[in-house]
Amino acid sequence: MSESSQERTGNADLWASGVVALGALAVALVPGVPPLVGLVVGVPFVLLVPGYALVAAVFPRAGETTPWDERRVFWTSRLALSVGGSVVAVGAVAGALDFTVWGFAREPVAVGLVAFTVVAAAVARFRRARVPAAARVTVTPGAVGTRLRSVAVGDGVAGAALTVVVLVAAVGAAGVVAEEATSTAETTELFVVGEVDGERVAGAHPTNLTVGRPADVTVGVGVSGPDSFDGTVVGHLERAAVEGDTVRVTRRWEVARFGVSVEPGDRSLVEHTVTPRRPGDPLRLTYRLYPDGADRPLREVHVWVAVAPT
């Protein structure tokens, strides 16, 4: 077997990470995927794969993650570190998205985590190639199942203890993710619509406003989960500086504030007037949805408008 062929087969874990990442991305972006499928695919991916790629990039040598020369403990410790690494990855992606035009939503987070995984896996492959073959981490396709069985049923006390810790952490984190996904972000929507021939249509909102003249805007809140929603919608006109993919708000003026109460499986449409006080082109009309008692918005939506002087 050639050296390049050995390198490819010895990085089966990295290739598998990339395939799983692309599968999770497809589930996140393709419309109509059942929520249960999204949880089954998405939760394991978020909990383990980005962190595994990160650990592989940081520790290209075999045995670096444990002081014992024991294969089972070595791979179990890598799995444990992967959970922590995934927490770091999610935090990094969320922090970066908070300063972009996309915000913290499912699709941008999925794209960000997949990009993180692919980059980390590429770095891991590069670093492994620089380590002597006898010392580098090597995972062949046939060894993947063996590694998983070794982690799950290893006979060492340390291996068993680490396996229990990893499983408890993963199940606990999965429960938190599932609870959050089904009770808030995945079941509540916020949108802006306009009226065309008596019907509410997305994208038909007013885009050319005038200082001092009221304009009718309709904001909708929908709930698809089993729980009702009570909260407040706050609207601002914002002067924003766009620098590449980053939007920096320099000034904002509140133009709307109203409460909403939505029953499970229903939508609430609230028509209100927006009266600009200052001109600008472009300005960002942004609405944020706050659950009762919350200081941070659950959802945010914005449209760009031009405000002309009188």
Short mmCIF file of C-alpha atoms in Angstrom, two decimals:
data_model
loop_
_atom_site.label_atom_id
_atom_site.label_comp_id
_atom_site.label_asym_id
_atom_site.label_seq_id
_atom_site.Cartn_x
_atom_site.Cartn_y
_atom_site.Cartn_z
CA MET A 1 0.00 0.00 0.00
CA SER A 2 1.42 3.41 -0.96
CA GLU A 3 2.08 6.14 1.58
CA SER A 4 -0.72 8.33 0.21
CA SER A 5 -3.14 5.38 0.34
CA GLN A 6 -2.13 4.66 3.92
CA GLU A 7 -2.71 8.29 4.80
CA ARG A 8 -6.22 8.22 3.34
CA THR A 9 -7.26 4.97 5.03
CA GLY A 10 -5.61 5.99 8.30
CA ASN A 11 -7.81 9.09 8.47
CA ALA A 12 -11.12 7.24 8.27
CA ASP A 13 -12.36 9.06 11.38
CA LEU A 14 -11.78 12.46 9.74
CA TRP A 15 -13.51 11.41 6.54
CA ALA A 16 -16.41 10.07 8.61
CA SER A 17 -16.62 13.38 10.47
CA GLY A 18 -16.92 15.23 7.18
CA VAL A 19 -19.61 12.89 5.85
CA VAL A 20 -21.66 13.17 9.05
CA ALA A 21 -21.28 16.96 8.98
CA LEU A 22 -22.55 17.18 5.41
CA GLY A 23 -25.47 14.89 6.30
CA ALA A 24 -26.41 17.11 9.24
CA LEU A 25 -26.17 20.16 6.98
CA ALA A 26 -28.55 18.57 4.48
CA VAL A 27 -31.05 17.81 7.25
CA ALA A 28 -30.86 21.42 8.46
CA LEU A 29 -31.24 23.05 5.04
CA VAL A 30 -33.61 20.75 3.16
CA PRO A 31 -37.23 21.83 3.76
CA GLY A 32 -39.80 19.35 5.00
CA VAL A 33 -37.50 17.20 7.14
CA PRO A 34 -39.50 15.82 10.12
CA PRO A 35 -38.45 17.34 13.47
CA LEU A 36 -37.68 13.88 14.88
CA VAL A 37 -35.19 13.22 12.08
CA GLY A 38 -33.60 16.59 12.77
CA LEU A 39 -33.14 15.69 16.44
CA VAL A 40 -31.82 12.18 15.74
CA VAL A 41 -29.24 13.49 13.27
CA GLY A 42 -28.57 16.95 14.66
CA VAL A 43 -28.11 16.28 18.38
CA PRO A 44 -25.34 13.63 18.04
CA PHE A 45 -23.63 15.80 15.44
CA VAL A 46 -23.66 18.92 17.61
CA LEU A 47 -22.57 16.99 20.72
CA LEU A 48 -19.64 15.07 19.25
CA VAL A 49 -18.51 15.73 15.69
CA PRO A 50 -17.18 19.33 15.81
CA GLY A 51 -15.48 18.55 19.11
CA TYR A 52 -13.94 15.34 17.76
CA ALA A 53 -12.49 17.19 14.78
CA LEU A 54 -11.11 19.84 17.15
CA VAL A 55 -9.53 17.23 19.43
CA ALA A 56 -8.05 15.47 16.39
CA ALA A 57 -6.47 18.75 15.27
CA VAL A 58 -5.04 19.53 18.72
CA PHE A 59 -3.79 15.98 19.45
CA PRO A 60 -2.41 14.35 16.27
CA ARG A 61 -0.23 11.89 18.22
CA ALA A 62 -1.56 8.67 19.71
CA GLY A 63 -1.73 8.65 23.49
CA GLU A 64 -1.59 12.44 23.96
CA THR A 65 -5.01 12.64 25.61
CA THR A 66 -4.27 10.20 28.45
CA PRO A 67 -1.21 9.50 30.63
CA TRP A 68 -1.84 5.74 30.44
CA ASP A 69 -0.65 3.56 27.62
CA GLU A 70 -4.01 1.87 27.29
CA ARG A 71 -5.84 1.94 23.96
CA ARG A 72 -9.35 1.77 25.42
CA VAL A 73 -8.77 4.61 27.84
CA PHE A 74 -7.09 6.59 25.06
CA TRP A 75 -10.14 6.48 22.80
CA THR A 76 -12.62 6.97 25.64
CA SER A 77 -10.77 10.07 26.76
CA ARG A 78 -10.88 11.40 23.20
CA LEU A 79 -14.64 10.88 23.18
CA ALA A 80 -14.97 12.72 26.50
CA LEU A 81 -12.86 15.59 25.20
CA SER A 82 -15.02 15.67 22.07
CA VAL A 83 -18.08 16.61 24.12
CA GLY A 84 -16.18 19.51 25.67
CA GLY A 85 -14.74 20.47 22.30
CA SER A 86 -18.22 20.61 20.80
CA VAL A 87 -19.28 23.02 23.54
CA VAL A 88 -16.33 25.23 22.55
CA ALA A 89 -17.26 24.95 18.86
CA VAL A 90 -20.91 25.88 19.44
CA GLY A 91 -19.88 28.84 21.59
CA ALA A 92 -17.40 30.06 18.99
CA VAL A 93 -19.91 29.78 16.14
CA ALA A 94 -22.67 31.43 18.17
CA GLY A 95 -20.38 34.30 19.17
CA ALA A 96 -19.31 34.87 15.59
CA LEU A 97 -22.88 34.76 14.23
CA ASP A 98 -24.01 37.31 16.81
CA PHE A 99 -22.03 39.96 14.90
CA THR A 100 -23.30 39.04 11.43
CA VAL A 101 -26.42 39.73 9.41
CA TRP A 102 -27.62 36.13 9.85
CA GLY A 103 -27.92 35.96 13.63
CA PHE A 104 -28.28 32.85 15.79
CA ALA A 105 -30.72 30.69 13.81
CA ARG A 106 -30.71 26.99 12.93
CA GLU A 107 -29.46 27.29 9.35
CA PRO A 108 -26.53 29.67 10.03
CA VAL A 109 -25.51 27.63 13.09
CA ALA A 110 -25.55 24.42 11.03
CA VAL A 111 -23.44 26.00 8.29
CA GLY A 112 -21.03 27.42 10.87
CA LEU A 113 -20.59 24.10 12.70
CA VAL A 114 -20.09 22.20 9.44
CA ALA A 115 -17.48 24.74 8.32
CA PHE A 116 -15.79 24.48 11.74
CA THR A 117 -15.75 20.66 11.46
CA VAL A 118 -14.35 20.62 7.93
CA VAL A 119 -11.61 23.13 8.76
CA ALA A 120 -10.67 21.32 11.99
CA ALA A 121 -10.58 17.97 10.17
CA ALA A 122 -8.35 19.44 7.46
CA VAL A 123 -5.98 20.81 10.11
CA ALA A 124 -5.99 17.42 11.86
CA ARG A 125 -5.11 15.63 8.62
CA PHE A 126 -2.27 18.08 7.97
CA ARG A 127 -0.85 17.74 11.49
CA ARG A 128 -1.08 13.95 11.45
CA ALA A 129 0.86 13.86 8.20
CA ARG A 130 3.73 15.66 9.95
CA VAL A 131 3.90 13.06 12.74
CA PRO A 132 5.93 9.84 12.25
CA ALA A 133 3.68 6.97 11.18
CA ALA A 134 4.46 4.95 14.31
CA ALA A 135 3.38 7.80 16.60
CA ARG A 136 0.38 9.32 14.82
CA VAL A 137 -3.28 8.61 15.45
CA THR A 138 -4.39 6.08 12.83
CA VAL A 139 -7.96 4.97 12.24
CA THR A 140 -8.74 2.63 9.36
CA PRO A 141 -12.31 2.05 8.10
CA GLY A 142 -12.46 -1.40 9.66
CA ALA A 143 -11.21 -0.09 12.99
CA VAL A 144 -14.01 2.43 13.52
CA GLY A 145 -16.47 -0.18 14.79
CA THR A 146 -13.76 -1.78 16.90
CA ARG A 147 -12.95 1.56 18.51
CA LEU A 148 -16.60 2.19 19.33
CA ARG A 149 -17.01 -1.27 20.87
CA SER A 150 -13.80 -0.79 22.82
CA VAL A 151 -15.06 2.51 24.19
CA ALA A 152 -18.47 1.09 25.07
CA VAL A 153 -17.43 -2.25 26.62
CA GLY A 154 -13.78 -1.73 27.59
CA ASP A 155 -12.76 -3.90 30.55
CA GLY A 156 -10.58 -1.30 32.27
CA VAL A 157 -11.95 0.47 35.34
CA ALA A 158 -10.82 3.86 34.04
CA GLY A 159 -12.33 3.12 30.64
CA ALA A 160 -15.66 2.12 32.15
CA ALA A 161 -15.74 5.20 34.38
CA LEU A 162 -14.97 7.54 31.50
CA THR A 163 -17.62 5.86 29.35
CA VAL A 164 -20.26 6.43 32.03
CA VAL A 165 -19.25 10.08 32.40
CA VAL A 166 -19.40 10.64 28.65
CA LEU A 167 -22.80 8.97 28.32
CA VAL A 168 -24.29 10.93 31.22
CA ALA A 169 -22.94 14.21 29.84
CA ALA A 170 -24.16 13.45 26.34
CA VAL A 171 -27.64 12.40 27.46
CA GLY A 172 -27.94 15.44 29.71
CA ALA A 173 -26.83 17.82 27.00
CA ALA A 174 -29.11 16.14 24.47
CA GLY A 175 -32.04 16.62 26.82
CA VAL A 176 -31.25 20.31 27.19
CA VAL A 177 -30.87 20.77 23.44
CA ALA A 178 -34.09 18.89 22.70
CA GLU A 179 -36.01 20.82 25.36
CA GLU A 180 -34.76 24.15 24.04
CA ALA A 181 -35.38 23.22 20.43
CA THR A 182 -38.93 22.01 20.93
CA SER A 183 -40.08 24.65 23.43
CA THR A 184 -38.72 27.89 21.98
CA ALA A 185 -36.59 28.51 18.91
CA GLU A 186 -37.86 25.65 16.76
CA THR A 187 -41.54 26.25 17.54
CA THR A 188 -41.85 30.05 17.45
CA GLU A 189 -41.57 32.25 14.37
CA LEU A 190 -41.51 36.01 13.79
CA PHE A 191 -42.13 37.56 10.38
CA VAL A 192 -43.08 40.76 8.55
CA VAL A 193 -45.73 40.76 5.81
CA GLY A 194 -47.56 43.27 3.63
CA GLU A 195 -50.94 43.34 1.92
CA VAL A 196 -51.52 42.65 -1.78
CA ASP A 197 -55.11 42.49 -3.10
CA GLY A 198 -56.40 41.92 0.40
CA GLU A 199 -54.00 39.07 1.20
CA ARG A 200 -50.98 39.01 3.49
CA VAL A 201 -47.85 38.41 1.44
CA ALA A 202 -44.22 38.12 2.55
CA GLY A 203 -42.00 40.77 0.99
CA ALA A 204 -44.89 43.19 0.37
CA HIS A 205 -44.11 45.45 3.33
CA PRO A 206 -43.56 49.17 2.67
CA THR A 207 -39.97 49.99 1.77
CA ASN A 208 -40.16 53.73 1.03
CA LEU A 209 -41.18 55.79 4.04
CA THR A 210 -41.33 59.53 4.75
CA VAL A 211 -40.48 61.41 7.92
CA GLY A 212 -43.63 62.19 9.90
CA ARG A 213 -45.96 60.06 7.76
CA PRO A 214 -47.38 56.86 9.28
CA ALA A 215 -46.88 53.62 7.35
CA ASP A 216 -48.81 50.41 7.99
CA VAL A 217 -46.69 47.36 8.84
CA THR A 218 -47.91 43.89 9.82
CA VAL A 219 -45.88 41.65 12.10
CA GLY A 220 -46.76 38.01 12.67
CA VAL A 221 -45.94 35.58 15.45
CA GLY A 222 -46.59 31.86 14.98
CA VAL A 223 -46.36 28.89 17.34
CA SER A 224 -46.08 25.34 15.98
CA GLY A 225 -45.34 23.54 19.25
CA PRO A 226 -47.62 22.30 22.03
CA ASP A 227 -47.23 25.39 24.26
CA SER A 228 -48.77 28.83 23.96
CA PHE A 229 -46.62 31.95 23.78
CA ASP A 230 -46.96 35.25 25.61
CA GLY A 231 -44.52 38.06 25.04
CA THR A 232 -43.75 41.45 23.58
CA VAL A 233 -42.67 42.63 20.14
CA VAL A 234 -40.38 45.67 20.06
CA GLY A 235 -39.62 47.47 16.79
CA HIS A 236 -36.71 49.82 16.07
CA LEU A 237 -35.54 51.84 13.12
CA GLU A 238 -31.78 51.39 13.09
CA ARG A 239 -28.99 53.19 11.34
CA ALA A 240 -26.48 50.46 10.55
CA ALA A 241 -23.04 50.28 8.99
CA VAL A 242 -22.50 47.21 6.82
CA GLU A 243 -18.89 46.04 6.71
CA GLY A 244 -18.63 42.85 4.66
CA ASP A 245 -20.81 40.28 6.42
CA THR A 246 -20.96 42.29 9.63
CA VAL A 247 -23.64 44.81 10.54
CA ARG A 248 -22.88 47.39 13.23
CA VAL A 249 -25.84 49.39 14.56
CA THR A 250 -24.82 52.98 15.25
CA ARG A 251 -28.19 54.45 16.30
CA ARG A 252 -31.69 53.15 16.91
CA TRP A 253 -35.12 54.61 17.59
CA GLU A 254 -38.05 52.66 19.00
CA VAL A 255 -41.07 52.82 16.68
CA ALA A 256 -43.32 50.03 17.97
CA ARG A 257 -44.05 48.00 21.10
CA PHE A 258 -47.00 45.66 21.60
CA GLY A 259 -47.87 42.47 23.42
CA VAL A 260 -48.76 39.20 21.72
CA SER A 261 -50.48 36.05 22.92
CA VAL A 262 -50.53 33.04 20.60
CA GLU A 263 -52.18 29.67 21.17
CA PRO A 264 -50.48 26.40 20.14
CA GLY A 265 -50.63 25.82 16.39
CA ASP A 266 -51.87 29.35 15.72
CA ARG A 267 -50.57 32.66 14.35
CA SER A 268 -51.17 36.22 15.43
CA LEU A 269 -50.94 39.10 12.92
CA VAL A 270 -50.61 42.59 14.39
CA GLU A 271 -51.00 45.59 12.11
CA HIS A 272 -49.52 48.80 13.44
CA THR A 273 -48.18 52.10 12.18
CA VAL A 274 -44.56 53.14 11.98
CA THR A 275 -43.87 56.89 11.93
CA PRO A 276 -40.22 57.71 11.14
CA ARG A 277 -38.73 60.78 12.82
CA ARG A 278 -35.39 60.89 11.00
CA PRO A 279 -34.44 60.34 7.35
CA GLY A 280 -31.97 57.73 6.16
CA ASP A 281 -31.23 55.39 3.27
CA PRO A 282 -30.92 52.62 4.03
CA LEU A 283 -32.31 52.13 7.53
CA ARG A 284 -33.06 48.78 9.11
CA LEU A 285 -36.55 48.20 10.51
CA THR A 286 -35.93 45.50 13.11
CA TYR A 287 -38.44 43.62 15.26
CA ARG A 288 -37.45 41.54 18.27
CA LEU A 289 -39.69 39.06 20.07
CA TYR A 290 -39.28 38.82 23.85
CA PRO A 291 -40.95 36.12 25.96
CA ASP A 292 -42.57 37.48 29.11
CA GLY A 293 -39.91 38.10 31.74
CA ALA A 294 -36.97 37.70 29.35
CA ASP A 295 -34.25 40.27 28.72
CA ARG A 296 -32.94 38.67 25.52
CA PRO A 297 -35.03 38.31 22.36
CA LEU A 298 -36.12 34.86 21.27
CA ARG A 299 -36.50 35.87 17.65
CA GLU A 300 -35.39 38.79 15.48
CA VAL A 301 -36.38 39.83 11.98
CA HIS A 302 -35.49 42.91 9.95
CA VAL A 303 -36.25 44.58 6.63
CA TRP A 304 -34.40 47.40 4.91
CA VAL A 305 -36.27 50.65 4.21
CA ALA A 306 -35.54 54.13 2.89
CA VAL A 307 -36.86 57.14 4.82
CA ALA A 308 -37.11 60.37 2.85
CA PRO A 309 -37.30 63.83 4.43
CA THR A 310 -40.61 65.69 4.25
#
